[in-house]
Short mmCIF file of N, CA and C in Angstrom, two decimals:
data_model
loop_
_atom_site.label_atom_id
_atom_site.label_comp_id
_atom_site.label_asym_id
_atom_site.label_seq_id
_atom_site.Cartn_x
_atom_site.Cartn_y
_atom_site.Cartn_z
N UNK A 1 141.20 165.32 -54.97
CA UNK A 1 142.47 164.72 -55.38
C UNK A 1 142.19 163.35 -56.00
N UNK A 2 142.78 162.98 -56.90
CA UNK A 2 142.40 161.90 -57.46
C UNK A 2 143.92 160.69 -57.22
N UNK A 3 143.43 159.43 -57.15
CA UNK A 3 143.46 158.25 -56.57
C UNK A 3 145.05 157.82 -57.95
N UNK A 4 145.89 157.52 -57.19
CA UNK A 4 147.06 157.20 -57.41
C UNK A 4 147.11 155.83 -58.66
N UNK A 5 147.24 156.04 -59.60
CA UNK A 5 147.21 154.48 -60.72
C UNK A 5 147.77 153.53 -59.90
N UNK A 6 148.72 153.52 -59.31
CA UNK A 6 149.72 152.58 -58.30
C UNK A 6 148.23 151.72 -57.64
N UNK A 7 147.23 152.23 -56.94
CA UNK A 7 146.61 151.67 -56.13
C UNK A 7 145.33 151.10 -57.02
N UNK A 8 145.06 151.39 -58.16
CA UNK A 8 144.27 150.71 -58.76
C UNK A 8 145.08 149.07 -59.37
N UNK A 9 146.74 149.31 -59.90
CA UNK A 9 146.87 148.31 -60.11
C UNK A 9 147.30 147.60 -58.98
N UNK A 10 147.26 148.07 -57.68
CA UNK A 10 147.35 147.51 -56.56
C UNK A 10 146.00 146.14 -56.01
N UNK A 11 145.02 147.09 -56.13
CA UNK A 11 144.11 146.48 -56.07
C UNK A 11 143.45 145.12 -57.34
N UNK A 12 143.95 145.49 -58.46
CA UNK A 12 143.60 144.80 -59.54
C UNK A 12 144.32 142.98 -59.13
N UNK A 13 145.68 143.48 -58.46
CA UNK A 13 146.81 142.10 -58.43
C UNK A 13 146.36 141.60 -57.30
N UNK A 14 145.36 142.39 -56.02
CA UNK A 14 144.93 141.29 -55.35
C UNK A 14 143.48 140.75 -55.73
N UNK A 15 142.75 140.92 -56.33
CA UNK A 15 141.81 141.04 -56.98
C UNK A 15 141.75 139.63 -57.73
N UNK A 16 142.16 139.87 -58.96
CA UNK A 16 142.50 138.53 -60.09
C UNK A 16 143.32 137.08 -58.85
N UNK A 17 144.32 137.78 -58.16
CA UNK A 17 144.52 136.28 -57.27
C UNK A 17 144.30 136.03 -56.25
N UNK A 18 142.83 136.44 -55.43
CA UNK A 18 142.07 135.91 -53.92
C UNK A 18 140.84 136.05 -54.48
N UNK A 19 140.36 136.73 -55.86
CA UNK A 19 138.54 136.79 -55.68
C UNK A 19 137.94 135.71 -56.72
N UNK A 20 137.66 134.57 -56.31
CA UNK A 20 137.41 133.86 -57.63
C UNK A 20 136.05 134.27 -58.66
N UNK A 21 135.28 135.17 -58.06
CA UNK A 21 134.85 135.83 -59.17
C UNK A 21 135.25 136.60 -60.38
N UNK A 22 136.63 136.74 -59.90
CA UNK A 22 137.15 138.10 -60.86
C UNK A 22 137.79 137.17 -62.04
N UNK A 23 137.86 137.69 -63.17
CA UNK A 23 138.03 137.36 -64.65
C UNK A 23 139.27 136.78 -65.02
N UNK A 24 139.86 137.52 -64.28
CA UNK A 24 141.31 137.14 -64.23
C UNK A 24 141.97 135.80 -63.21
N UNK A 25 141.13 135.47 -62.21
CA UNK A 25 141.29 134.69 -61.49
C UNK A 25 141.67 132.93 -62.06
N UNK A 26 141.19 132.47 -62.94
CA UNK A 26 141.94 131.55 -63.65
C UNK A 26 143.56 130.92 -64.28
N UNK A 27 143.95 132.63 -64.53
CA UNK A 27 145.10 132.29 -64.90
C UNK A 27 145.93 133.06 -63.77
N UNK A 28 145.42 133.34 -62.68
CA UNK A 28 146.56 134.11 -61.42
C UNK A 28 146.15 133.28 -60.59
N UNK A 29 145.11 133.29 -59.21
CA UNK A 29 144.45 132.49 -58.34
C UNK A 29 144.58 131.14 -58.48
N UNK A 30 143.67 130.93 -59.53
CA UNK A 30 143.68 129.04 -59.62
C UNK A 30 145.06 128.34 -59.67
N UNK A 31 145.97 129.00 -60.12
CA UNK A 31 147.04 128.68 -60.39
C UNK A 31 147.96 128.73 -59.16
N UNK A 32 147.41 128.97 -58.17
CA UNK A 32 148.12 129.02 -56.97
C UNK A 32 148.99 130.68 -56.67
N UNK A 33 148.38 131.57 -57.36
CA UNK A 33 149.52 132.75 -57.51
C UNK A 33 149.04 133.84 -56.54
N UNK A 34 149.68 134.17 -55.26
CA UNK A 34 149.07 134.69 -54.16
C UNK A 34 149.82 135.99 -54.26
N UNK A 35 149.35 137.09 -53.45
CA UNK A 35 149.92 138.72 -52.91
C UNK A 35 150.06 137.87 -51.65
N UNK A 36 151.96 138.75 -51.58
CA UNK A 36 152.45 138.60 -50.45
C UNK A 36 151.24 139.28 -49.03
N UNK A 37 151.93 138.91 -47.84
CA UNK A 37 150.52 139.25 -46.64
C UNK A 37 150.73 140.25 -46.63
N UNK A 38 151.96 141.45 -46.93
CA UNK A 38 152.69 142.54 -46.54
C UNK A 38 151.79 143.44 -47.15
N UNK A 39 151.43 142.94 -48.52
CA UNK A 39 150.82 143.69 -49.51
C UNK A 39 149.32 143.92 -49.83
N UNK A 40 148.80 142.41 -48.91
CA UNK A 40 147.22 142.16 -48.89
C UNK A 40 146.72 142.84 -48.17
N UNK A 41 147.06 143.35 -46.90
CA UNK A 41 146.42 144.02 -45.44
C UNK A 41 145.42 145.13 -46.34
N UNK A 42 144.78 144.82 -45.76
CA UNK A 42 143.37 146.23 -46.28
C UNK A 42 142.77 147.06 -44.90
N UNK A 43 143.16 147.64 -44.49
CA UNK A 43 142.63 148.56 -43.44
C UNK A 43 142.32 149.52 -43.71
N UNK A 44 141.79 150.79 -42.53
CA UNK A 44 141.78 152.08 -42.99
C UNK A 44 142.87 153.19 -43.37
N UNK A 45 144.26 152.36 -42.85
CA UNK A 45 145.11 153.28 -42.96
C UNK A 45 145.89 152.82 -44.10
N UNK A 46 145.66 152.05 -45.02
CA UNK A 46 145.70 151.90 -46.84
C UNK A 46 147.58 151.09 -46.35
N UNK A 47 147.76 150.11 -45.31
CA UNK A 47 148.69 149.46 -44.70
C UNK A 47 149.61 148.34 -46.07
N UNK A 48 148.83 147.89 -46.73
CA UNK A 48 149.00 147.25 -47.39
C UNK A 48 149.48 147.91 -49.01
N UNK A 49 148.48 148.52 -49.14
CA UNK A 49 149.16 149.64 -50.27
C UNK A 49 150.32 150.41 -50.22
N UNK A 50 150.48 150.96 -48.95
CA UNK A 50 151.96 151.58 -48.60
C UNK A 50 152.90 150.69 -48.31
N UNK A 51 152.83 149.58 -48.22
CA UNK A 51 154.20 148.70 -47.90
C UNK A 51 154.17 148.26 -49.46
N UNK A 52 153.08 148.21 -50.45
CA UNK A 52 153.13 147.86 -51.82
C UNK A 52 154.38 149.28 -52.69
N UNK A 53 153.85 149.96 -52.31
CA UNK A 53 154.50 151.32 -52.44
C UNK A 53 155.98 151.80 -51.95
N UNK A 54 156.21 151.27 -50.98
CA UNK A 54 157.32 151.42 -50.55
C UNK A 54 158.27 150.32 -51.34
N UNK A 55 158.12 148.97 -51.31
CA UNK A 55 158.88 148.25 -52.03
C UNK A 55 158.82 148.52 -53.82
N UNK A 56 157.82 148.76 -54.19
CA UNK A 56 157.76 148.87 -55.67
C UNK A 56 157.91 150.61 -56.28
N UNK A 57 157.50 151.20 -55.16
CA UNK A 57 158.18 152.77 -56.00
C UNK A 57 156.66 152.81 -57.08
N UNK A 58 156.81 154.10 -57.17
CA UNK A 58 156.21 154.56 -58.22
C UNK A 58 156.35 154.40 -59.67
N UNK A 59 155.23 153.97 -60.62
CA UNK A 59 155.59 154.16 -62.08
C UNK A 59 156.42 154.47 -62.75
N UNK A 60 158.07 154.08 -63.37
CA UNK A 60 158.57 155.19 -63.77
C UNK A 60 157.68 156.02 -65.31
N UNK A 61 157.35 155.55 -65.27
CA UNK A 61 155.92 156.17 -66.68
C UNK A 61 154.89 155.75 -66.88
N UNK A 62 153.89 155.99 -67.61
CA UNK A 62 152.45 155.88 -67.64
C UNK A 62 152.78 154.51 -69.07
N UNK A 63 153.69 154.15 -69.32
CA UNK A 63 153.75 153.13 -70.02
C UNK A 63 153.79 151.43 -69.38
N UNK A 64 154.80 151.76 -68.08
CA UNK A 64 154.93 150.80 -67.15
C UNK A 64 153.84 150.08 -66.36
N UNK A 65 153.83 148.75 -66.69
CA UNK A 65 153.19 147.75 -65.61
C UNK A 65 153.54 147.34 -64.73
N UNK A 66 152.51 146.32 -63.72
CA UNK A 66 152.98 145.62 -62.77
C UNK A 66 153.59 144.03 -63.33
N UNK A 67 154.78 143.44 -63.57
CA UNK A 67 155.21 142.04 -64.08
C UNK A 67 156.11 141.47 -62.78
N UNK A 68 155.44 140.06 -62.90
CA UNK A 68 156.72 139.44 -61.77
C UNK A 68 157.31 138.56 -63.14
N UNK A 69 158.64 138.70 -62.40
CA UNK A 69 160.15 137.78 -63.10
C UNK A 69 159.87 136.56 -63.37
N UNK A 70 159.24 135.70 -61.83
CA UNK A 70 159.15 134.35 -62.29
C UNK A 70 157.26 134.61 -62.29
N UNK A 71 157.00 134.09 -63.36
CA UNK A 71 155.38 133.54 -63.83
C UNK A 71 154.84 132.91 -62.89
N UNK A 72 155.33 131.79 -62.30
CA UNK A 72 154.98 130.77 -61.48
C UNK A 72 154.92 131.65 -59.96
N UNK A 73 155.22 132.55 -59.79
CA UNK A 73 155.97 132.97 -58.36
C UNK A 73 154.80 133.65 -58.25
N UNK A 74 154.66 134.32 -56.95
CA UNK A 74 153.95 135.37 -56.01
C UNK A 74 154.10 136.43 -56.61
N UNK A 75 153.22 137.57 -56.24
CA UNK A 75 153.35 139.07 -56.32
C UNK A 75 153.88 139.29 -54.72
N UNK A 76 155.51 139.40 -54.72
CA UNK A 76 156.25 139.98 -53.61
C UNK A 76 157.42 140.68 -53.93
N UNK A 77 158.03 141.12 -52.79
CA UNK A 77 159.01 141.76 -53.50
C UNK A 77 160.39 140.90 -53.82
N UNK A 78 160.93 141.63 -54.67
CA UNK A 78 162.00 140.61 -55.57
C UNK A 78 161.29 139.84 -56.37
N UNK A 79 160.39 139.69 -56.51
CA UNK A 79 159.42 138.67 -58.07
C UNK A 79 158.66 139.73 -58.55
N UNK A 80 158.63 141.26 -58.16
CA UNK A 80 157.82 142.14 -59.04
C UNK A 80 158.74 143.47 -59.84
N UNK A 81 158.21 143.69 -60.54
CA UNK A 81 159.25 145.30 -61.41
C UNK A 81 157.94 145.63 -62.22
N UNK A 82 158.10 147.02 -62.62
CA UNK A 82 157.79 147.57 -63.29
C UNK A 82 157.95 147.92 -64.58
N UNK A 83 157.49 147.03 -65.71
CA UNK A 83 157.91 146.52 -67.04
C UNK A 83 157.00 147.38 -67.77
N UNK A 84 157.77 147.34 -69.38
CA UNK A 84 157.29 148.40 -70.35
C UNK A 84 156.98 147.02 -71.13
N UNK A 85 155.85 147.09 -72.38
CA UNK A 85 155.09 146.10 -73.04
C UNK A 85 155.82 144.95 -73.37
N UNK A 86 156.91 145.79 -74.36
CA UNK A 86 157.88 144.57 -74.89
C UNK A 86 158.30 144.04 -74.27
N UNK A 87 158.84 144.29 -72.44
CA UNK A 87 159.51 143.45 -71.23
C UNK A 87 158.11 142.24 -71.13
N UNK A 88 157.55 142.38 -71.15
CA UNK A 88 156.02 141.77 -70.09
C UNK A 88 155.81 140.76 -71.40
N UNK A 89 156.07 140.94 -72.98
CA UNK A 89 155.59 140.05 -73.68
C UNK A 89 156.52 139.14 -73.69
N UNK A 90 158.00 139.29 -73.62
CA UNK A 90 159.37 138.19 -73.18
C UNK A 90 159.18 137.85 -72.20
N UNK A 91 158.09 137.82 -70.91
CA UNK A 91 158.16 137.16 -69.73
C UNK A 91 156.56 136.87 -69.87
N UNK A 92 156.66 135.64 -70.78
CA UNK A 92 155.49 134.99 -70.55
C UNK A 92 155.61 133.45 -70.53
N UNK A 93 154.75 132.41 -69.83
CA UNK A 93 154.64 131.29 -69.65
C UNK A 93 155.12 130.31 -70.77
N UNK A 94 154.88 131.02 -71.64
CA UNK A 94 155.32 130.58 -73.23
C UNK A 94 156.62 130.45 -73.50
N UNK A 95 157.60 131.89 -73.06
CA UNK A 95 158.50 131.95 -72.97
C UNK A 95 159.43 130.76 -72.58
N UNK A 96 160.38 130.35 -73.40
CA UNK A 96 161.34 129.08 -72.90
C UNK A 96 162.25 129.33 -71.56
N UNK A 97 162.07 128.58 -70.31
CA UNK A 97 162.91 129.43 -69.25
C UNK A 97 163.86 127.87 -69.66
N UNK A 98 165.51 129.38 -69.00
CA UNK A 98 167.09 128.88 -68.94
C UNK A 98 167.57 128.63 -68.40
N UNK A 99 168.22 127.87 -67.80
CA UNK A 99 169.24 127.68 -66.50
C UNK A 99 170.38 128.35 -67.23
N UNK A 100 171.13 129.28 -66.30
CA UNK A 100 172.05 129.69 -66.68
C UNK A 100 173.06 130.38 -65.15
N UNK A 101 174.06 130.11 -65.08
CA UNK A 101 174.91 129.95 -63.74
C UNK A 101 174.18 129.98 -62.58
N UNK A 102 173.09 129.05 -62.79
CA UNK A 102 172.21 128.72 -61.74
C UNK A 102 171.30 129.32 -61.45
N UNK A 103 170.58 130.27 -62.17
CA UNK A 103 169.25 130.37 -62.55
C UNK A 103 168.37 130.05 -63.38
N UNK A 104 167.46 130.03 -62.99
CA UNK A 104 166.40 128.98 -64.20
C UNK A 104 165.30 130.81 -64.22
N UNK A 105 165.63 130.96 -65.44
CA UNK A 105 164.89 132.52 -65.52
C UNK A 105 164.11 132.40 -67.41
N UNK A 106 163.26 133.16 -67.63
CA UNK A 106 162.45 133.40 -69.13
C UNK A 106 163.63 133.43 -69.90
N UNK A 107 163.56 132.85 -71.49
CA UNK A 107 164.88 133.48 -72.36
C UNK A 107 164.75 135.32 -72.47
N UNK A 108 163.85 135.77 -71.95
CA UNK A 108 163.51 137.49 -72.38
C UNK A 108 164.46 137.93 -71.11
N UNK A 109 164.38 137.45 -70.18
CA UNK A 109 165.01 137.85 -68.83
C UNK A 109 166.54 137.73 -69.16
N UNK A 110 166.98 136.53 -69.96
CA UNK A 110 168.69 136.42 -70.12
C UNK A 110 169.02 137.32 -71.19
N UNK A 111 168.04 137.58 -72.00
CA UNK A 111 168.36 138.93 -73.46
C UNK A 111 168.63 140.03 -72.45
N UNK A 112 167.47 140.47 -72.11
CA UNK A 112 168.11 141.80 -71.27
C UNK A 112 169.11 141.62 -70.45
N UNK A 113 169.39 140.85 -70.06
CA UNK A 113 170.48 140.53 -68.69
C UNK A 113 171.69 141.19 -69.21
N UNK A 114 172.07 139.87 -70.35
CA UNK A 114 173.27 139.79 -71.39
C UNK A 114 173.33 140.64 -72.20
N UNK A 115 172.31 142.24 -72.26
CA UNK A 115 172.88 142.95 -72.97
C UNK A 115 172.29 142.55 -74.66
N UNK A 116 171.57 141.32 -74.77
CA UNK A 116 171.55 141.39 -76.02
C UNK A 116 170.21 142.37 -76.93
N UNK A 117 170.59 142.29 -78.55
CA UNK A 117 169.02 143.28 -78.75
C UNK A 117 167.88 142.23 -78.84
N UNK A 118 166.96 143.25 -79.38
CA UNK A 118 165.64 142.78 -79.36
C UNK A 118 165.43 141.54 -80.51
N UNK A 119 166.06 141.96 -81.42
CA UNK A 119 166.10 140.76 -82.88
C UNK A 119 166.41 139.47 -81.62
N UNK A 120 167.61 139.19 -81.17
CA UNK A 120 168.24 138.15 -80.59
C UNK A 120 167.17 137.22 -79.99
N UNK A 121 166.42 138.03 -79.27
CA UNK A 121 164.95 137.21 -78.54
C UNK A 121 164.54 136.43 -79.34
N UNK A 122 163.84 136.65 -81.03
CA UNK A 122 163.09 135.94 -81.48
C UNK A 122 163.85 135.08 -82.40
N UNK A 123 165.00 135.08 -82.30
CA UNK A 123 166.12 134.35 -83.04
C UNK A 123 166.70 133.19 -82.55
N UNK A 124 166.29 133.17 -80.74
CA UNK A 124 167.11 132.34 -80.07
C UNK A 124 165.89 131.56 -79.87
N UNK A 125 164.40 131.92 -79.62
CA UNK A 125 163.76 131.72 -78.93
C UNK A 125 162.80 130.14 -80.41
N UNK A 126 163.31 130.42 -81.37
CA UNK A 126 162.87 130.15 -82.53
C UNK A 126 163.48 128.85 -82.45
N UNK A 127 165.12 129.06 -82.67
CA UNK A 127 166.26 128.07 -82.36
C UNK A 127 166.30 127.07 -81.00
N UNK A 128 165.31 127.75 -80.28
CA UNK A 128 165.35 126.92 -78.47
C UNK A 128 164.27 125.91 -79.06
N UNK A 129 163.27 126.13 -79.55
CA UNK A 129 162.20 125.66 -79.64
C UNK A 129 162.22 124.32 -80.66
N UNK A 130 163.33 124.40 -81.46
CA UNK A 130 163.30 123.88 -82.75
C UNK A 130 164.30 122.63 -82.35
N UNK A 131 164.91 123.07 -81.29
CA UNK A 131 166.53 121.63 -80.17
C UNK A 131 167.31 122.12 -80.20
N UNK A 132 167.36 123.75 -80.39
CA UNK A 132 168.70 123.87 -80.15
C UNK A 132 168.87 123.85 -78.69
N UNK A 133 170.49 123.36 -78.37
CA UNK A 133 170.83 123.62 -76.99
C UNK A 133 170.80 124.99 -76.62
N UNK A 134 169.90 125.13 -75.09
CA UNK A 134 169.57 126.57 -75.02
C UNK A 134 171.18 127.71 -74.53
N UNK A 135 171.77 126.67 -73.73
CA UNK A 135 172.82 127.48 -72.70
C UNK A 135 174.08 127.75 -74.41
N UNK A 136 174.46 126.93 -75.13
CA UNK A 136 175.21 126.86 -76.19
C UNK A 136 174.58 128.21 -77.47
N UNK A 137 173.47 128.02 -77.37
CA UNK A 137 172.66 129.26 -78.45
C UNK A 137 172.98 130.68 -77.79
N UNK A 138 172.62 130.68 -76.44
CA UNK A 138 172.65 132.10 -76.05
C UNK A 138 174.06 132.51 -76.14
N UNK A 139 174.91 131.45 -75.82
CA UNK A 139 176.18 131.98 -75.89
C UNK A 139 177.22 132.24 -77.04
N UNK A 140 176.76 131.64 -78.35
CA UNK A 140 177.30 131.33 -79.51
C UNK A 140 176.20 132.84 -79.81
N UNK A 141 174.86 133.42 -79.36
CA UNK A 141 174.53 134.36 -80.22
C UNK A 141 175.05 135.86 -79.38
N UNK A 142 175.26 135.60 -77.92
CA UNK A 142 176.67 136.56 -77.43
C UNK A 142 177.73 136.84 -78.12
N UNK A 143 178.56 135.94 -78.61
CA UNK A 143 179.86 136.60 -79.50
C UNK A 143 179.18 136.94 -81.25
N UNK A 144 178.39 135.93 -81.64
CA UNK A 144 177.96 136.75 -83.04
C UNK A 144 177.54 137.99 -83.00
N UNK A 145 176.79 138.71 -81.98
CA UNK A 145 177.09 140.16 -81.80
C UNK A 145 177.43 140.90 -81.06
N UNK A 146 178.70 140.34 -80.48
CA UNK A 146 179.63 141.04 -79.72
C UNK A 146 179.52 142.38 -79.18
N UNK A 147 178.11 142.35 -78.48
CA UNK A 147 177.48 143.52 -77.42
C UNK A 147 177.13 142.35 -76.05
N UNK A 148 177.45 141.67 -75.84
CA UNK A 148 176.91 140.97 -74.92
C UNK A 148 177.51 141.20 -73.81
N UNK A 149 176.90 141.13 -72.72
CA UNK A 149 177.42 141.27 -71.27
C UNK A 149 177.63 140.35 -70.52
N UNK A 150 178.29 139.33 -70.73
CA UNK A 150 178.57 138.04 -70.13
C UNK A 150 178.96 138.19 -68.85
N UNK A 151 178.04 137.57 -67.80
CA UNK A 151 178.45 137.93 -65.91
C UNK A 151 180.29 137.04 -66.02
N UNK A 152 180.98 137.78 -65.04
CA UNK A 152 182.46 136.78 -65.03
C UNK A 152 181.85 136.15 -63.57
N UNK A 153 182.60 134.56 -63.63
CA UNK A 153 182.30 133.76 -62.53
C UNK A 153 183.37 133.33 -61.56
#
């Protein structure tokens, strides 16, 4: 029987942030970016992988990665999902993060939120960068294409 992808990228995320040999360890580890304890346990009875498993579910496709929400944050649950390329390249460090009704989240995280398309990302993200006001842009580019999903407060 062959060995579940889940547990290779299981192993990969504790890997890059507890082994400072590993390659990846610079931009996960050094940076302070830890696996929850729930998820680290390594025994014989694979304790740690199944509580990884239980909170994160299986792949929904062979396209999907492992991404946490906030960059800065842990691999735990509620800071991890299972993202397709284009999600994982809008949630990067680069990415301008928003405060917005009191979250401070990536601008890629408030596109999908709000419903907006994919153009909108590199339109706003262009305009954030350049002074525009970020909370005034997202919302002025909500009604210019009036697909937006604005949360009511």
């Amino acid at each position: 029987m062959s060995e579940l992808p889940e547990r290779q990228i299981w192993r990969s995320m504790i890997h890059r942030c507890h082994n400072p040999i590993s390659s990846g360890y610079p931009a996960y580890g050094a940076r302070g970016i830890e696996v929850c304890p729930e998820w680290r346990i390594r025994d014989r009875y694979s304790t740690g992988f199944r509580t990884f498993l239980r909170d994160m579910g299986l792949r929904p496709t062979v396209y999907h990665s492992l991404d946490r929400l906030d960059n800065d944050g842990h691999y735990e649950p509620g800071n991890c999902r299972w993202a397709l390329p284009h999600q994982q390249a809008r949630n990067t460090r680069r990415s301008p993060r928003i405060t917005l009704w009191g979250q401070n989240r990536p601008l890629g995280h408030w596109c999908e939120a709000l419903g907006l398309p994919d153009y909108s990302y590199h339109y706003l993200a262009y305009a954030i960068r350049r002074g525009a006001n970020p909370r005034l842009t997202i919302l002025l580019e909500c009604v210019r294409v009036r697909e937006c999903a604005i949360p009511e407060r």
